[in-house]
């Protein structure tokens, strides 16, 4: 009860600020609603065969106090489709947002959809996207007609006797130096997992880095397709668990991503081959690694076939078939994904889809 009263008090405080002079404050509001059906069938060596079926609603109200600055608050309610609410989850949203033509900045608990693009599978996985809609930290963004740059810190765990301190810092950017066709870019992540308070001696800090430089071609203007983008690069992970004497592990390999879309149909294929990027997944699991668990294999290919059933400026309803092939492992997802966004604030365009 006290837990829910905190959010009621927070929303009441923000609403009371609307009594300020109208010339100084412009109220904003938005409501995001989503629902996912995700049925997973196949081998369970690397990921569980299970079904997700839930609905999420995330209302926000805000105050725009200059042409470039606003604050907003609300909550994210995730509710499995079941009788009762015992497995529901409510998380706060509360942040400051600055926007100019080139630079954007957020700080607090803010929607992950503010990112320019969703992260690749070796950095971020479907199930986390379902239940961690907000970034907990700060985000800096630069936008230019030739490219963009995002950098953020996501604080995943506050140190206590039961929780290890955990955060990751991510850089993501793309640049098209001479034309709209050729592009270069990179993902860089530092992932930190520290000890608990009064932890046992065998629990030590884990350092984890991932670097992914890539080049690509955007052939959307050279074919009859609406979109055709190819990216090729390397992925190198550098990891050290200070609890052992192994030192740095440096697995790496080749990564290729291709997306083709025509009208309401699309196909995306992501391929990785090389060393096992998550060497200690069996010990640390999702406490450290945020990517798809298939990347603990030396080979992983994911093919997504999708169709946009309904699409307009407010909503997108999409059906997907996802084929996951890893070494000695296959699992098949059937997904139906609904995204709805309404509100009176349009300055902060939501680039990244809610669910990848």
Coordinates of C-alpha atoms in Angstrom, one line a residue:
X1 CA 0.0 0.0 0.0
X2 CA 2.8 2.4 0.9
X3 CA 4.5 1.5 -2.3
X4 CA 1.5 2.7 -4.4
X5 CA 1.0 5.8 -2.3
X6 CA 4.4 7.0 -3.3
X7 CA 3.3 7.2 -7.0
X8 CA 0.0 8.8 -6.0
X9 CA 1.8 11.5 -4.0
X10 CA 4.3 12.1 -6.9
X11 CA 1.5 12.5 -9.5
X12 CA -0.5 14.8 -7.1
X13 CA 2.6 17.0 -6.7
X14 CA 3.1 17.4 -10.4
X15 CA -0.6 18.2 -10.9
X16 CA -0.5 20.9 -8.3
X17 CA 2.2 22.7 -10.3
X18 CA -0.3 23.4 -13.0
X19 CA -1.6 26.2 -10.8
X20 CA 1.5 28.2 -11.8
X21 CA 0.9 31.1 -14.3
X22 CA 0.0 29.9 -17.8
X23 CA 2.5 32.2 -19.4
X24 CA 5.3 30.4 -17.5
X25 CA 4.2 26.7 -17.9
X26 CA 2.8 24.6 -20.7
X27 CA 1.3 21.3 -19.6
X28 CA 2.1 18.2 -21.6
X29 CA 0.7 14.7 -21.4
X30 CA 1.1 11.4 -23.1
X31 CA 0.0 7.8 -22.8
X32 CA 1.9 4.8 -24.1
X33 CA 0.1 1.5 -24.2
X34 CA 1.6 -1.8 -25.4
X35 CA 0.7 -5.4 -25.4
X36 CA 2.8 -8.5 -26.3
X37 CA 2.0 -12.1 -27.0
X38 CA 5.2 -14.0 -27.3
X39 CA 5.1 -17.8 -27.5
X40 CA 8.5 -19.6 -27.6
X41 CA 8.8 -23.2 -28.6
X42 CA 11.9 -25.4 -29.2
X43 CA 15.2 -26.3 -27.4
X44 CA 15.7 -25.0 -23.9
X45 CA 19.5 -25.3 -23.8
X46 CA 20.0 -21.5 -23.9
X47 CA 16.6 -19.9 -23.5
X48 CA 13.4 -21.1 -21.9
X49 CA 10.5 -22.3 -24.0
X50 CA 7.7 -20.2 -22.4
X51 CA 4.9 -17.7 -23.2
X52 CA 4.7 -14.0 -22.4
X53 CA 1.3 -12.4 -22.6
X54 CA 0.9 -9.0 -21.0
X55 CA -0.3 -5.4 -21.4
X56 CA 1.6 -2.3 -20.4
X57 CA 0.3 1.2 -19.9
X58 CA 2.6 4.2 -19.2
X59 CA 0.9 7.6 -18.6
X60 CA 3.0 10.7 -18.2
X61 CA 2.2 14.3 -17.4
X62 CA 4.8 17.1 -17.7
X63 CA 5.5 20.8 -17.5
X64 CA 7.3 22.5 -20.4
X65 CA 8.9 25.6 -18.7
X66 CA 11.0 26.9 -21.6
X67 CA 11.0 26.2 -25.4
X68 CA 13.7 23.5 -24.9
X69 CA 13.1 22.2 -21.3
X70 CA 10.5 20.1 -19.5
X71 CA 10.0 17.8 -16.6
X72 CA 7.7 14.8 -16.7
X73 CA 6.5 12.1 -14.3
X74 CA 4.3 9.0 -14.3
X75 CA 4.4 5.3 -14.0
X76 CA 4.8 2.1 -16.0
X77 CA 2.2 -0.6 -15.1
X78 CA 2.9 -4.0 -16.6
X79 CA 0.1 -6.5 -16.1
X80 CA 0.2 -10.2 -17.2
X81 CA -3.1 -11.3 -18.8
X82 CA -4.4 -13.3 -15.8
X83 CA -7.1 -13.1 -13.2
X84 CA -6.0 -10.7 -10.5
X85 CA -3.0 -8.4 -10.2
X86 CA -0.6 -10.4 -8.0
X87 CA 2.1 -10.6 -10.7
X88 CA 1.7 -7.0 -11.9
X89 CA 4.6 -4.6 -11.7
X90 CA 4.6 -0.8 -11.3
X91 CA 7.7 1.3 -11.9
X92 CA 8.1 5.1 -11.7
X93 CA 8.9 7.5 -14.5
X94 CA 10.4 10.8 -13.5
X95 CA 12.9 12.9 -15.6
X96 CA 14.1 16.1 -16.9
X97 CA 14.4 16.5 -20.7
X98 CA 16.2 19.2 -22.8
X99 CA 15.9 19.4 -26.5
X100 CA 17.5 21.7 -29.1
X101 CA 18.0 21.3 -32.8
X102 CA 21.3 19.4 -32.3
X103 CA 21.6 18.3 -28.7
X104 CA 19.2 16.4 -26.4
X105 CA 19.7 15.4 -22.7
X106 CA 17.6 13.4 -20.3
X107 CA 18.2 12.6 -16.6
X108 CA 16.2 10.5 -14.2
X109 CA 13.9 7.6 -15.0
X110 CA 13.0 8.1 -18.7
X111 CA 11.6 6.0 -21.5
X112 CA 14.1 3.8 -23.4
X113 CA 12.2 4.8 -26.6
X114 CA 14.1 8.1 -26.5
X115 CA 17.1 6.3 -28.0
X116 CA 17.5 6.9 -31.7
X117 CA 17.6 3.2 -32.4
X118 CA 17.2 -0.1 -30.4
X119 CA 20.4 -1.8 -29.4
X120 CA 21.6 -5.0 -31.2
X121 CA 20.9 -8.4 -29.6
X122 CA 24.3 -8.8 -28.1
X123 CA 23.7 -5.8 -25.9
X124 CA 19.9 -6.0 -25.3
X125 CA 17.4 -8.8 -25.4
X126 CA 13.6 -9.1 -26.0
X127 CA 12.6 -10.1 -22.4
X128 CA 14.4 -7.1 -20.9
X129 CA 12.6 -4.8 -23.3
X130 CA 9.4 -6.2 -22.0
X131 CA 10.0 -5.4 -18.3
X132 CA 12.6 -2.6 -18.3
X133 CA 11.0 0.2 -20.3
X134 CA 12.9 2.9 -18.5
X135 CA 16.6 3.9 -18.5
X136 CA 17.7 4.8 -14.9
X137 CA 20.4 7.4 -15.3
X138 CA 21.3 10.0 -17.9
X139 CA 21.3 10.3 -21.7
X140 CA 23.2 12.6 -24.1
X141 CA 22.3 12.7 -27.8
X142 CA 23.6 14.6 -30.8
X143 CA 21.7 14.8 -34.1
X144 CA 22.9 15.9 -37.4
X145 CA 21.7 15.5 -41.0
X146 CA 24.6 13.1 -41.6
X147 CA 24.2 11.0 -38.5
X148 CA 23.6 10.8 -34.7
X149 CA 25.3 9.9 -31.5
X150 CA 23.7 8.5 -28.2
X151 CA 25.5 8.0 -24.9
X152 CA 23.9 6.9 -21.7
X153 CA 24.4 5.3 -18.3
X154 CA 21.8 2.9 -17.0
X155 CA 22.1 2.2 -13.3
X156 CA 20.7 -1.3 -12.9
X157 CA 21.4 -2.0 -9.2
X158 CA 22.0 0.0 -6.1
X159 CA 24.5 -1.7 -3.7
X160 CA 23.0 -3.4 -0.7
X161 CA 23.4 -6.6 1.3
X162 CA 21.1 -8.4 -1.2
X163 CA 21.9 -6.5 -4.5
X164 CA 25.2 -6.1 -6.3
X165 CA 26.0 -2.6 -7.6
X166 CA 25.5 -2.8 -11.4
X167 CA 25.5 -0.3 -14.2
X168 CA 26.4 0.0 -17.9
X169 CA 27.6 2.8 -20.0
X170 CA 26.7 2.6 -23.7
X171 CA 27.8 4.7 -26.8
X172 CA 26.1 4.3 -30.1
X173 CA 26.5 6.3 -33.2
X174 CA 26.3 6.3 -37.0
X175 CA 27.7 8.7 -39.6
X176 CA 27.2 9.0 -43.4
X177 CA 30.3 11.1 -44.4
X178 CA 29.7 11.6 -48.2
X179 CA 26.4 10.2 -49.3
X180 CA 23.2 8.6 -48.0
X181 CA 24.4 5.2 -49.1
X182 CA 27.6 4.5 -47.2
X183 CA 27.6 4.6 -43.4
X184 CA 30.0 3.9 -40.5
X185 CA 29.2 3.4 -36.9
X186 CA 29.9 1.7 -33.6
X187 CA 28.5 0.3 -30.4
X188 CA 30.6 0.5 -27.3
X189 CA 29.6 -0.7 -23.8
X190 CA 31.2 -0.8 -20.4
X191 CA 29.3 -3.1 -18.1
X192 CA 30.2 -3.1 -14.4
X193 CA 29.1 -5.6 -11.7
X194 CA 30.4 -4.9 -8.2
X195 CA 30.0 -6.6 -4.8
X196 CA 27.2 -6.5 -2.3
X197 CA 27.6 -4.9 1.1
X198 CA 29.3 -7.5 3.4
X199 CA 29.6 -9.9 0.5
X200 CA 31.6 -13.2 0.8
X201 CA 35.3 -13.0 -0.2
X202 CA 34.8 -15.0 -3.4
X203 CA 32.4 -12.4 -4.8
X204 CA 34.5 -9.8 -6.7
X205 CA 34.1 -7.1 -9.2
X206 CA 33.4 -8.1 -12.8
X207 CA 34.6 -5.8 -15.7
X208 CA 32.9 -6.3 -19.0
X209 CA 33.4 -4.4 -22.2
X210 CA 32.0 -4.8 -25.7
X211 CA 33.1 -3.0 -28.9
X212 CA 31.3 -3.3 -32.2
X213 CA 32.7 -1.1 -35.1
X214 CA 30.8 -1.6 -38.4
X215 CA 30.3 -0.3 -41.9
X216 CA 27.1 -0.4 -43.9
X217 CA 25.2 0.4 -47.0
X218 CA 21.8 1.9 -47.2
X219 CA 20.4 0.8 -50.6
X220 CA 16.9 1.9 -50.0
X221 CA 17.1 4.5 -52.8
X222 CA 18.6 2.0 -55.2
X223 CA 16.0 -0.7 -55.2
X224 CA 12.3 -1.2 -55.5
X225 CA 12.2 -2.0 -51.8
X226 CA 11.1 0.7 -49.3
X227 CA 14.2 -0.1 -47.1
X228 CA 17.3 -2.2 -47.6
X229 CA 20.2 -1.7 -45.1
X230 CA 23.2 -3.9 -44.6
X231 CA 25.7 -3.6 -41.8
X232 CA 28.9 -5.7 -41.3
X233 CA 31.5 -5.5 -38.5
X234 CA 33.3 -7.1 -35.7
X235 CA 32.3 -7.7 -32.1
X236 CA 34.9 -8.0 -29.4
X237 CA 34.2 -8.6 -25.7
X238 CA 36.8 -8.0 -23.0
X239 CA 35.9 -9.5 -19.6
X240 CA 37.6 -10.1 -16.3
X241 CA 36.2 -11.6 -13.1
X242 CA 38.5 -10.6 -10.3
X243 CA 37.3 -13.7 -8.3
X244 CA 39.5 -16.0 -10.4
X245 CA 43.0 -16.0 -11.8
X246 CA 42.1 -16.4 -15.4
X247 CA 42.7 -12.7 -16.3
X248 CA 41.1 -11.1 -19.3
X249 CA 39.0 -13.2 -21.6
X250 CA 38.7 -11.6 -25.1
X251 CA 36.2 -13.5 -27.3
X252 CA 35.3 -11.9 -30.6
X253 CA 33.8 -12.6 -34.0
X254 CA 32.1 -11.3 -37.1
X255 CA 28.6 -9.7 -37.0
X256 CA 26.3 -9.0 -40.0
X257 CA 22.8 -7.4 -39.9
X258 CA 20.5 -6.9 -42.9
X259 CA 17.0 -5.4 -42.9
X260 CA 14.7 -5.4 -46.0
X261 CA 11.2 -3.9 -46.0
X262 CA 8.5 -3.6 -48.7
X263 CA 5.1 -2.0 -47.9
X264 CA 3.8 -3.7 -44.8
X265 CA 6.3 -6.7 -44.9
X266 CA 9.8 -7.0 -43.6
X267 CA 12.6 -9.4 -42.9
X268 CA 15.6 -8.9 -40.6
X269 CA 18.6 -11.3 -40.3
X270 CA 21.3 -11.0 -37.7
X271 CA 24.3 -13.3 -37.8
X272 CA 27.2 -13.8 -35.4
X273 CA 30.1 -16.3 -35.7
X274 CA 33.2 -16.4 -33.5
X275 CA 34.1 -16.8 -29.8
X276 CA 31.5 -17.1 -27.1
X277 CA 30.7 -13.5 -26.1
X278 CA 29.2 -14.4 -22.7
X279 CA 31.8 -16.7 -21.2
X280 CA 30.4 -16.6 -17.6
X281 CA 26.7 -16.7 -18.4
X282 CA 26.3 -19.9 -16.4
X283 CA 27.6 -18.2 -13.3
X284 CA 26.4 -14.6 -13.6
X285 CA 23.5 -14.8 -16.1
X286 CA 21.3 -11.7 -16.5
X287 CA 22.9 -10.2 -13.5
X288 CA 25.8 -9.2 -15.8
X289 CA 24.8 -9.9 -19.4
X290 CA 21.9 -7.8 -20.9
X291 CA 22.0 -9.4 -24.4
X292 CA 20.3 -12.5 -25.8
X293 CA 21.6 -15.6 -24.1
X294 CA 22.3 -17.2 -27.5
X295 CA 25.5 -15.2 -27.7
X296 CA 27.2 -17.6 -25.3
X297 CA 27.3 -19.8 -28.4
X298 CA 30.1 -19.6 -31.1
X299 CA 27.4 -19.3 -33.7
X300 CA 24.0 -17.5 -33.7
X301 CA 21.6 -16.5 -36.4
X302 CA 18.3 -14.9 -35.9
X303 CA 15.8 -14.3 -38.7
X304 CA 12.7 -12.1 -38.1
X305 CA 9.8 -12.1 -40.6
X306 CA 7.2 -9.5 -39.8
X307 CA 4.1 -7.8 -41.1
X308 CA 2.6 -4.5 -39.9
X309 CA -1.1 -5.3 -39.7
X310 CA -2.2 -1.8 -38.6
X311 CA 0.0 1.3 -38.7
X312 CA -0.7 5.1 -38.3
X313 CA 0.8 8.0 -36.4
X314 CA -0.7 6.7 -33.2
X315 CA -0.2 3.0 -33.3
X316 CA 1.5 -0.1 -34.8
X317 CA 0.2 -3.7 -34.6
X318 CA 2.8 -6.1 -35.9
X319 CA 3.0 -9.9 -36.2
X320 CA 6.4 -11.6 -36.2
X321 CA 8.0 -15.0 -36.7
X322 CA 11.4 -15.2 -35.1
X323 CA 13.8 -18.1 -35.9
X324 CA 16.7 -18.5 -33.5
X325 CA 19.5 -20.8 -34.6
X326 CA 22.5 -21.3 -32.3
X327 CA 25.0 -24.2 -32.1
X328 CA 23.0 -27.3 -31.3
X329 CA 20.0 -25.2 -30.5
X330 CA 16.8 -24.0 -32.2
X331 CA 13.9 -22.0 -30.7
X332 CA 11.0 -20.4 -32.6
X333 CA 9.0 -17.3 -31.4
X334 CA 5.6 -16.3 -32.6
X335 CA 4.9 -12.7 -31.6
X336 CA 2.0 -10.2 -31.8
X337 CA 3.1 -6.8 -30.7
X338 CA 0.9 -3.7 -30.2
X339 CA 2.3 -0.2 -29.6
X340 CA 0.1 2.9 -29.0
X341 CA 1.3 6.4 -28.4
X342 CA -1.0 9.4 -27.9
X343 CA -0.4 12.8 -26.3
X344 CA -0.1 16.6 -26.9
X345 CA 3.7 16.6 -26.9
X346 CA 5.4 15.9 -30.2
X347 CA 8.9 17.4 -29.7
X348 CA 10.4 14.3 -28.3
X349 CA 9.9 11.9 -31.2
X350 CA 10.2 8.2 -30.1
X351 CA 12.7 6.7 -32.5
X352 CA 13.3 3.3 -31.0
X353 CA 10.5 0.9 -31.1
X354 CA 9.2 -0.2 -27.7
X355 CA 9.8 -3.9 -28.4
X356 CA 12.6 -4.8 -30.8

